[in-house]
Structure formats: structure tokens, C-alpha cells
PDB file of C-alpha atoms in Angstrom:
ATOM      1  CA  UNK A   1     105.839  93.928 146.408  1.00  0.00           C
ATOM      2  CA  UNK A   2     102.977  94.806 144.097  1.00  0.00           C
ATOM      3  CA  UNK A   3     104.732  98.055 143.210  1.00  0.00           C
ATOM      4  CA  UNK A   4     107.908  96.177 142.253  1.00  0.00           C
ATOM      5  CA  UNK A   5     105.972  93.744 140.053  1.00  0.00           C
ATOM      6  CA  UNK A   6     104.087  96.595 138.374  1.00  0.00           C
ATOM      7  CA  UNK A   7     107.280  98.580 137.726  1.00  0.00           C
ATOM      8  CA  UNK A   8     108.972  95.490 136.278  1.00  0.00           C
ATOM      9  CA  UNK A   9     106.042  94.720 133.991  1.00  0.00           C
ATOM     10  CA  UNK A  10     105.789  98.386 132.982  1.00  0.00           C
ATOM     11  CA  UNK A  11     109.480  98.581 132.072  1.00  0.00           C
ATOM     12  CA  UNK A  12     109.388  95.308 130.129  1.00  0.00           C
ATOM     13  CA  UNK A  13     106.136  96.197 128.364  1.00  0.00           C
ATOM     14  CA  UNK A  14     107.269  99.647 127.236  1.00  0.00           C
ATOM     15  CA  UNK A  15     110.647  98.296 126.137  1.00  0.00           C
ATOM     16  CA  UNK A  16     109.043  95.470 124.155  1.00  0.00           C
ATOM     17  CA  UNK A  17     106.559  97.730 122.394  1.00  0.00           C
ATOM     18  CA  UNK A  18     109.162 100.343 121.446  1.00  0.00           C
ATOM     19  CA  UNK A  19     111.689  97.761 120.302  1.00  0.00           C
ATOM     20  CA  UNK A  20     109.208  95.991 118.035  1.00  0.00           C
ATOM     21  CA  UNK A  21     108.583  99.338 116.354  1.00  0.00           C
ATOM     22  CA  UNK A  22     112.239 100.364 116.174  1.00  0.00           C
ATOM     23  CA  UNK A  23     113.593  96.945 115.235  1.00  0.00           C
ATOM     24  CA  UNK A  24     111.225  96.380 112.311  1.00  0.00           C
ATOM     25  CA  UNK A  25     112.881  98.730 109.759  1.00  0.00           C
ATOM     26  CA  UNK A  26     116.357  97.850 111.037  1.00  0.00           C
ATOM     27  CA  UNK A  27     115.713  94.101 110.798  1.00  0.00           C
ATOM     28  CA  UNK A  28     114.181  94.458 107.327  1.00  0.00           C
ATOM     29  CA  UNK A  29     117.231  96.399 106.139  1.00  0.00           C
ATOM     30  CA  UNK A  30     119.640  93.866 107.664  1.00  0.00           C
ATOM     31  CA  UNK A  31     117.738  90.989 106.029  1.00  0.00           C
ATOM     32  CA  UNK A  32     116.930  92.451 102.618  1.00  0.00           C
ATOM     33  CA  UNK A  33     119.370  95.325 102.119  1.00  0.00           C
ATOM     34  CA  UNK A  34     122.496  95.187  99.984  1.00  0.00           C
ATOM     35  CA  UNK A  35     124.643  97.795 101.708  1.00  0.00           C
ATOM     36  CA  UNK A  36     128.201  96.814 102.730  1.00  0.00           C
ATOM     37  CA  UNK A  37     127.429  98.435 106.079  1.00  0.00           C
ATOM     38  CA  UNK A  38     125.143  95.549 107.045  1.00  0.00           C
ATOM     39  CA  UNK A  39     127.962  93.494 108.559  1.00  0.00           C
ATOM     40  CA  UNK A  40     129.346  96.186 110.904  1.00  0.00           C
ATOM     41  CA  UNK A  41     125.800  97.264 111.846  1.00  0.00           C
ATOM     42  CA  UNK A  42     124.892  93.641 112.629  1.00  0.00           C
ATOM     43  CA  UNK A  43     127.968  93.420 114.859  1.00  0.00           C
ATOM     44  CA  UNK A  44     127.026  96.632 116.675  1.00  0.00           C
ATOM     45  CA  UNK A  45     123.462  95.426 117.217  1.00  0.00           C
ATOM     46  CA  UNK A  46     124.717  92.114 118.648  1.00  0.00           C
ATOM     47  CA  UNK A  47     127.311  93.800 120.883  1.00  0.00           C
ATOM     48  CA  UNK A  48     125.117  93.831 124.035  1.00  0.00           C
ATOM     49  CA  UNK A  49     124.996  90.013 123.912  1.00  0.00           C
ATOM     50  CA  UNK A  50     128.756  89.691 124.534  1.00  0.00           C
ATOM     51  CA  UNK A  51     129.417  92.967 126.362  1.00  0.00           C
ATOM     52  CA  UNK A  52     129.314  92.734 130.184  1.00  0.00           C
ATOM     53  CA  UNK A  53     126.133  94.470 131.384  1.00  0.00           C
ATOM     54  CA  UNK A  54     128.101  96.528 133.897  1.00  0.00           C
ATOM     55  CA  UNK A  55     130.276  97.951 131.109  1.00  0.00           C
ATOM     56  CA  UNK A  56     127.255  98.974 129.072  1.00  0.00           C
ATOM     57  CA  UNK A  57     125.556 100.309 132.191  1.00  0.00           C
ATOM     58  CA  UNK A  58     128.636 102.344 133.092  1.00  0.00           C
ATOM     59  CA  UNK A  59     128.798 104.092 129.725  1.00  0.00           C
ATOM     60  CA  UNK A  60     125.057 104.668 129.712  1.00  0.00           C
ATOM     61  CA  UNK A  61     125.400 106.211 133.166  1.00  0.00           C
ATOM     62  CA  UNK A  62     127.975 108.626 131.768  1.00  0.00           C
ATOM     63  CA  UNK A  63     125.931 109.344 128.629  1.00  0.00           C
ATOM     64  CA  UNK A  64     122.747 110.066 130.575  1.00  0.00           C
ATOM     65  CA  UNK A  65     124.414 111.817 133.516  1.00  0.00           C
ATOM     66  CA  UNK A  66     124.241 115.569 134.222  1.00  0.00           C
ATOM     67  CA  UNK A  67     127.713 116.277 132.760  1.00  0.00           C
ATOM     68  CA  UNK A  68     127.014 114.540 129.454  1.00  0.00           C
ATOM     69  CA  UNK A  69     126.975 116.547 126.196  1.00  0.00           C
ATOM     70  CA  UNK A  70     123.722 114.735 125.394  1.00  0.00           C
ATOM     71  CA  UNK A  71     122.101 116.039 128.569  1.00  0.00           C
ATOM     72  CA  UNK A  72     123.431 119.533 127.796  1.00  0.00           C
ATOM     73  CA  UNK A  73     121.174 119.514 124.734  1.00  0.00           C
ATOM     74  CA  UNK A  74     118.165 118.632 126.898  1.00  0.00           C
ATOM     75  CA  UNK A  75     118.806 121.033 129.779  1.00  0.00           C
ATOM     76  CA  UNK A  76     116.935 123.935 128.056  1.00  0.00           C
ATOM     77  CA  UNK A  77     113.877 121.669 128.227  1.00  0.00           C
ATOM     78  CA  UNK A  78     114.331 121.162 131.967  1.00  0.00           C
ATOM     79  CA  UNK A  79     115.979 117.724 131.727  1.00  0.00           C
ATOM     80  CA  UNK A  80     119.220 117.734 133.704  1.00  0.00           C
ATOM     81  CA  UNK A  81     119.823 113.988 133.888  1.00  0.00           C
ATOM     82  CA  UNK A  82     118.167 110.690 133.010  1.00  0.00           C
ATOM     83  CA  UNK A  83     120.404 108.620 135.256  1.00  0.00           C
ATOM     84  CA  UNK A  84     118.585 106.999 138.190  1.00  0.00           C
ATOM     85  CA  UNK A  85     115.184 107.597 136.577  1.00  0.00           C
ATOM     86  CA  UNK A  86     112.613 105.271 135.064  1.00  0.00           C
ATOM     87  CA  UNK A  87     113.048 106.982 131.694  1.00  0.00           C
ATOM     88  CA  UNK A  88     116.756 106.230 131.866  1.00  0.00           C
ATOM     89  CA  UNK A  89     115.978 102.578 132.560  1.00  0.00           C
ATOM     90  CA  UNK A  90     113.794 102.475 129.445  1.00  0.00           C
ATOM     91  CA  UNK A  91     116.638 103.852 127.322  1.00  0.00           C
ATOM     92  CA  UNK A  92     119.101 101.368 128.827  1.00  0.00           C
ATOM     93  CA  UNK A  93     116.693  98.483 128.291  1.00  0.00           C
ATOM     94  CA  UNK A  94     116.126  99.500 124.668  1.00  0.00           C
ATOM     95  CA  UNK A  95     119.848  99.319 123.980  1.00  0.00           C
ATOM     96  CA  UNK A  96     120.578  96.176 125.990  1.00  0.00           C
ATOM     97  CA  UNK A  97     117.587  94.218 124.661  1.00  0.00           C
ATOM     98  CA  UNK A  98     117.954  95.408 121.059  1.00  0.00           C
ATOM     99  CA  UNK A  99     119.541  92.188 119.709  1.00  0.00           C
ATOM    100  CA  UNK A 100     116.766  90.090 121.248  1.00  0.00           C
ATOM    101  CA  UNK A 101     114.265  91.958 119.083  1.00  0.00           C
ATOM    102  CA  UNK A 102     116.354  92.370 115.937  1.00  0.00           C
ATOM    103  CA  UNK A 103     117.672  88.832 115.524  1.00  0.00           C
ATOM    104  CA  UNK A 104     114.294  87.000 115.524  1.00  0.00           C
ATOM    105  CA  UNK A 105     112.821  89.587 113.148  1.00  0.00           C
ATOM    106  CA  UNK A 106     115.837  89.469 110.852  1.00  0.00           C
ATOM    107  CA  UNK A 107     115.680  85.664 110.738  1.00  0.00           C
ATOM    108  CA  UNK A 108     111.933  85.799 110.057  1.00  0.00           C
ATOM    109  CA  UNK A 109     112.401  88.206 107.157  1.00  0.00           C
ATOM    110  CA  UNK A 110     115.219  86.059 105.758  1.00  0.00           C
ATOM    111  CA  UNK A 111     113.056  82.934 105.988  1.00  0.00           C
ATOM    112  CA  UNK A 112     110.413  84.506 103.739  1.00  0.00           C
ATOM    113  CA  UNK A 113     112.682  84.152 100.718  1.00  0.00           C
ATOM    114  CA  UNK A 114     112.439  86.022  97.433  1.00  0.00           C
ATOM    115  CA  UNK A 115     109.536  84.206  95.763  1.00  0.00           C
ATOM    116  CA  UNK A 116     106.589  85.696  97.718  1.00  0.00           C
ATOM    117  CA  UNK A 117     108.026  89.201  97.418  1.00  0.00           C
ATOM    118  CA  UNK A 118     108.723  88.830  93.697  1.00  0.00           C
ATOM    119  CA  UNK A 119     105.223  87.421  93.134  1.00  0.00           C
ATOM    120  CA  UNK A 120     103.684  90.438  94.870  1.00  0.00           C
ATOM    121  CA  UNK A 121     105.826  92.816  92.827  1.00  0.00           C
ATOM    122  CA  UNK A 122     104.842  91.079  89.595  1.00  0.00           C
ATOM    123  CA  UNK A 123     101.190  91.685  90.462  1.00  0.00           C
ATOM    124  CA  UNK A 124     101.850  95.403  90.704  1.00  0.00           C
ATOM    125  CA  UNK A 125     102.233  95.781  94.461  1.00  0.00           C
ATOM    126  CA  UNK A 126     104.443  98.625  95.645  1.00  0.00           C
ATOM    127  CA  UNK A 127     107.290  98.039  98.078  1.00  0.00           C
ATOM    128  CA  UNK A 128     105.179  99.303 100.957  1.00  0.00           C
ATOM    129  CA  UNK A 129     102.237  97.095  99.975  1.00  0.00           C
ATOM    130  CA  UNK A 130     104.544  94.108  99.585  1.00  0.00           C
ATOM    131  CA  UNK A 131     105.901  94.644 103.074  1.00  0.00           C
ATOM    132  CA  UNK A 132     102.557  95.190 104.816  1.00  0.00           C
ATOM    133  CA  UNK A 133     100.518  92.577 102.957  1.00  0.00           C
ATOM    134  CA  UNK A 134     103.107  89.853 102.326  1.00  0.00           C
ATOM    135  CA  UNK A 135     106.261  90.163 104.425  1.00  0.00           C
ATOM    136  CA  UNK A 136     104.668  91.254 107.687  1.00  0.00           C
ATOM    137  CA  UNK A 137     102.066  88.438 107.923  1.00  0.00           C
ATOM    138  CA  UNK A 138     104.675  85.819 106.989  1.00  0.00           C
ATOM    139  CA  UNK A 139     107.058  87.176 109.638  1.00  0.00           C
ATOM    140  CA  UNK A 140     104.440  87.046 112.410  1.00  0.00           C
ATOM    141  CA  UNK A 141     106.106  84.096 114.245  1.00  0.00           C
ATOM    142  CA  UNK A 142     109.293  86.158 114.361  1.00  0.00           C
ATOM    143  CA  UNK A 143     107.388  89.009 115.985  1.00  0.00           C
ATOM    144  CA  UNK A 144     105.974  86.680 118.615  1.00  0.00           C
ATOM    145  CA  UNK A 145     109.438  85.300 119.392  1.00  0.00           C
ATOM    146  CA  UNK A 146     110.944  88.804 119.471  1.00  0.00           C
ATOM    147  CA  UNK A 147     108.251  90.057 121.843  1.00  0.00           C
ATOM    148  CA  UNK A 148     108.673  87.116 124.227  1.00  0.00           C
ATOM    149  CA  UNK A 149     112.476  87.295 124.237  1.00  0.00           C
ATOM    150  CA  UNK A 150     112.568  91.063 124.667  1.00  0.00           C
ATOM    151  CA  UNK A 151     110.048  91.058 127.504  1.00  0.00           C
ATOM    152  CA  UNK A 152     111.767  88.177 129.309  1.00  0.00           C
ATOM    153  CA  UNK A 153     115.243  89.623 128.855  1.00  0.00           C
ATOM    154  CA  UNK A 154     114.147  92.994 130.225  1.00  0.00           C
ATOM    155  CA  UNK A 155     112.507  91.356 133.237  1.00  0.00           C
ATOM    156  CA  UNK A 156     115.670  89.425 134.077  1.00  0.00           C
ATOM    157  CA  UNK A 157     118.257  92.154 133.480  1.00  0.00           C
ATOM    158  CA  UNK A 158     120.299  93.227 136.516  1.00  0.00           C
ATOM    159  CA  UNK A 159     123.661  94.766 135.586  1.00  0.00           C
ATOM    160  CA  UNK A 160     122.456  97.626 133.396  1.00  0.00           C
ATOM    161  CA  UNK A 161     119.494  98.307 135.693  1.00  0.00           C
ATOM    162  CA  UNK A 162     121.671  98.499 138.793  1.00  0.00           C
ATOM    163  CA  UNK A 163     124.371 100.648 137.173  1.00  0.00           C
ATOM    164  CA  UNK A 164     121.990 103.054 135.460  1.00  0.00           C
ATOM    165  CA  UNK A 165     119.013 103.127 137.798  1.00  0.00           C
ATOM    166  CA  UNK A 166     120.309 102.063 141.176  1.00  0.00           C
ATOM    167  CA  UNK A 167     117.582 100.701 143.417  1.00  0.00           C
ATOM    168  CA  UNK A 168     115.230 103.579 144.183  1.00  0.00           C
ATOM    169  CA  UNK A 169     111.888 102.345 145.603  1.00  0.00           C
ATOM    170  CA  UNK A 170     108.953 103.291 143.427  1.00  0.00           C
ATOM    171  CA  UNK A 171     111.216 104.636 140.674  1.00  0.00           C
ATOM    172  CA  UNK A 172     113.845 102.106 139.565  1.00  0.00           C
ATOM    173  CA  UNK A 173     113.384  99.081 141.832  1.00  0.00           C
ATOM    174  CA  UNK A 174     112.488  96.059 139.694  1.00  0.00           C
ATOM    175  CA  UNK A 175     112.443  92.335 140.470  1.00  0.00           C
ATOM    176  CA  UNK A 176     116.131  91.690 139.828  1.00  0.00           C
ATOM    177  CA  UNK A 177     117.337  94.565 142.006  1.00  0.00           C
ATOM    178  CA  UNK A 178     114.749  93.780 144.682  1.00  0.00           C
ATOM    179  CA  UNK A 179     116.153  90.252 144.977  1.00  0.00           C
ATOM    180  CA  UNK A 180     119.619  91.751 145.406  1.00  0.00           C
ATOM    181  CA  UNK A 181     118.323  94.044 148.156  1.00  0.00           C
ATOM    182  CA  UNK A 182     116.592  91.169 149.933  1.00  0.00           C
ATOM    183  CA  UNK A 183     119.774  89.083 149.906  1.00  0.00           C
ATOM    184  CA  UNK A 184     121.774  91.998 151.297  1.00  0.00           C
ATOM    185  CA  UNK A 185     119.162  92.382 154.044  1.00  0.00           C
ATOM    186  CA  UNK A 186     119.346  88.616 154.747  1.00  0.00           C
ATOM    187  CA  UNK A 187     115.647  88.236 153.963  1.00  0.00           C
ATOM    188  CA  UNK A 188     116.159  84.790 152.452  1.00  0.00           C
ATOM    189  CA  UNK A 189     112.527  83.705 152.416  1.00  0.00           C
ATOM    190  CA  UNK A 190     111.294  86.601 150.302  1.00  0.00           C
ATOM    191  CA  UNK A 191     114.371  86.341 148.077  1.00  0.00           C
ATOM    192  CA  UNK A 192     113.568  82.668 147.491  1.00  0.00           C
ATOM    193  CA  UNK A 193     109.972  83.472 146.537  1.00  0.00           C
ATOM    194  CA  UNK A 194     110.952  86.130 144.008  1.00  0.00           C
ATOM    195  CA  UNK A 195     113.743  83.973 142.599  1.00  0.00           C
ATOM    196  CA  UNK A 196     111.359  81.057 142.127  1.00  0.00           C
ATOM    197  CA  UNK A 197     108.937  83.420 140.391  1.00  0.00           C
ATOM    198  CA  UNK A 198     111.615  84.448 137.889  1.00  0.00           C
ATOM    199  CA  UNK A 199     112.693  80.822 137.478  1.00  0.00           C
ATOM    200  CA  UNK A 200     109.146  79.757 136.629  1.00  0.00           C
ATOM    201  CA  UNK A 201     108.815  82.700 134.248  1.00  0.00           C
ATOM    202  CA  UNK A 202     112.052  81.776 132.466  1.00  0.00           C
ATOM    203  CA  UNK A 203     110.906  78.161 132.076  1.00  0.00           C
ATOM    204  CA  UNK A 204     107.555  79.296 130.666  1.00  0.00           C
ATOM    205  CA  UNK A 205     109.292  81.549 128.150  1.00  0.00           C
ATOM    206  CA  UNK A 206     111.554  78.738 126.933  1.00  0.00           C
ATOM    207  CA  UNK A 207     108.626  76.309 126.769  1.00  0.00           C
ATOM    208  CA  UNK A 208     106.552  78.706 124.645  1.00  0.00           C
ATOM    209  CA  UNK A 209     109.472  79.440 122.315  1.00  0.00           C
ATOM    210  CA  UNK A 210     110.174  75.734 121.789  1.00  0.00           C
ATOM    211  CA  UNK A 211     106.480  75.105 121.148  1.00  0.00           C
ATOM    212  CA  UNK A 212     106.406  77.907 118.581  1.00  0.00           C
ATOM    213  CA  UNK A 213     109.518  76.521 116.906  1.00  0.00           C
ATOM    214  CA  UNK A 214     108.000  73.031 116.684  1.00  0.00           C
ATOM    215  CA  UNK A 215     104.756  74.441 115.277  1.00  0.00           C
ATOM    216  CA  UNK A 216     106.657  76.443 112.656  1.00  0.00           C
ATOM    217  CA  UNK A 217     108.489  73.328 111.508  1.00  0.00           C
ATOM    218  CA  UNK A 218     105.187  71.440 111.186  1.00  0.00           C
ATOM    219  CA  UNK A 219     103.677  74.269 109.141  1.00  0.00           C
ATOM    220  CA  UNK A 220     106.711  74.355 106.859  1.00  0.00           C
ATOM    221  CA  UNK A 221     106.469  70.592 106.251  1.00  0.00           C
ATOM    222  CA  UNK A 222     102.738  70.930 105.513  1.00  0.00           C
ATOM    223  CA  UNK A 223     103.324  73.667 102.970  1.00  0.00           C
ATOM    224  CA  UNK A 224     106.135  71.673 101.374  1.00  0.00           C
TER     225      UNK A 224
END
């Protein structure tokens, strides 16, 4: 059981870290950019929220399978397939959890408004300095929310994980697929314990997010 917990935490941790890095420029562009492509890109980013996980998992299985044109590019490097591997699960989690990182960051960047950025520019700050010294600190609550949501969503995902990774012990078996295996094996007691663990985790995540939201509102009223 310790191995399953470690693999789950490892997958969620890596996914969260990578998505915070990848989602930052994308979220900034979606919030502050002026391109007409923002609307279709926003729709594509949000697609995993409404798309059935098994559908996304199926196409990822094809894309990362041995007969994929993508894998043909990697075969000279000794990579024949990423399906049913931990690395494949990371890629699937990055795609499926993308909106849970992008949306909080985009909303945080939008909430900053124009005044702080214009004030920094008027003082001679470059765009990079304005982002790192003004926008990023002000968007910190959005980063906290994005990290919590991404981690929790990755921990609880089942459809994409099962389709893309199967349930290989020590390689792709995480909490959600382990519960499925326990139910199939009629091991109800252990399934109950793991399910209660995920239930408590989900409640804690929601509690923290609501507390952060309430604190943000108080801070906004204080500043006003």
C-alpha cells in the first residue's frame, strides 16, 4: 500500500510542478493578450473538463502507442511506446489537469487589473520586471489554488489513468485504480479504507480553497 501512495503522490507532485510552469505563460497570454485566437485556445484548454476521461484516455493511448507517428520520432532514441508507463501517465495527467491549473492563474492575472501594471511601466519597469515584481506576487493566491486543484484532480483521476496506464503494480497503479482492483477482488474492507482516505482528502481540499477564497475577499475589502 505504501508503494501505491508513493506513486500517487509522485504522479500528482510532478504533474502539479510541471503544470504550474507550463500554465504560467499560457494563462498570462489568455488574461492579458489581445489575439483573436484567445477564445478558441481557451475552449481547447477547457475541453478536458467536459470531455469524458475515457475518450481522452483512448486518444492518448493511440498517440503514445507503438504505432503512433509521434512514437516513430522517438524510436531512434530507444523509446518505442509511452503507453502503460509512468511517463505516459505524467503526459496524460498534464493534459487532463491542464484547465485546473490554467483557469485559477488566468483569473488571478485578470483580477490584478491594469493599474498596478501601468504604474510599474510608468516607473520604467520592463515587461519582464513588471511580471516578476508586480504581477506574480499579486497572483500568488491563484498559484496556491492552481496547485491544490491540480494535485487533487490528479490524485482522483481514474478514466485517463486506467485507459493510458492500465493497472501495473509498481509502475502505473495509483489510488484510484487500486480501489477498482480491490472492488473487483471483493476486498471491501481495504476498498473502504482507501475510499475514505480520498473522501477526507477531497473535503480538506475544498475546505482550504473556501478558506483561501474568504481570506482573499477580506483582503480586498481591507485594501478598498
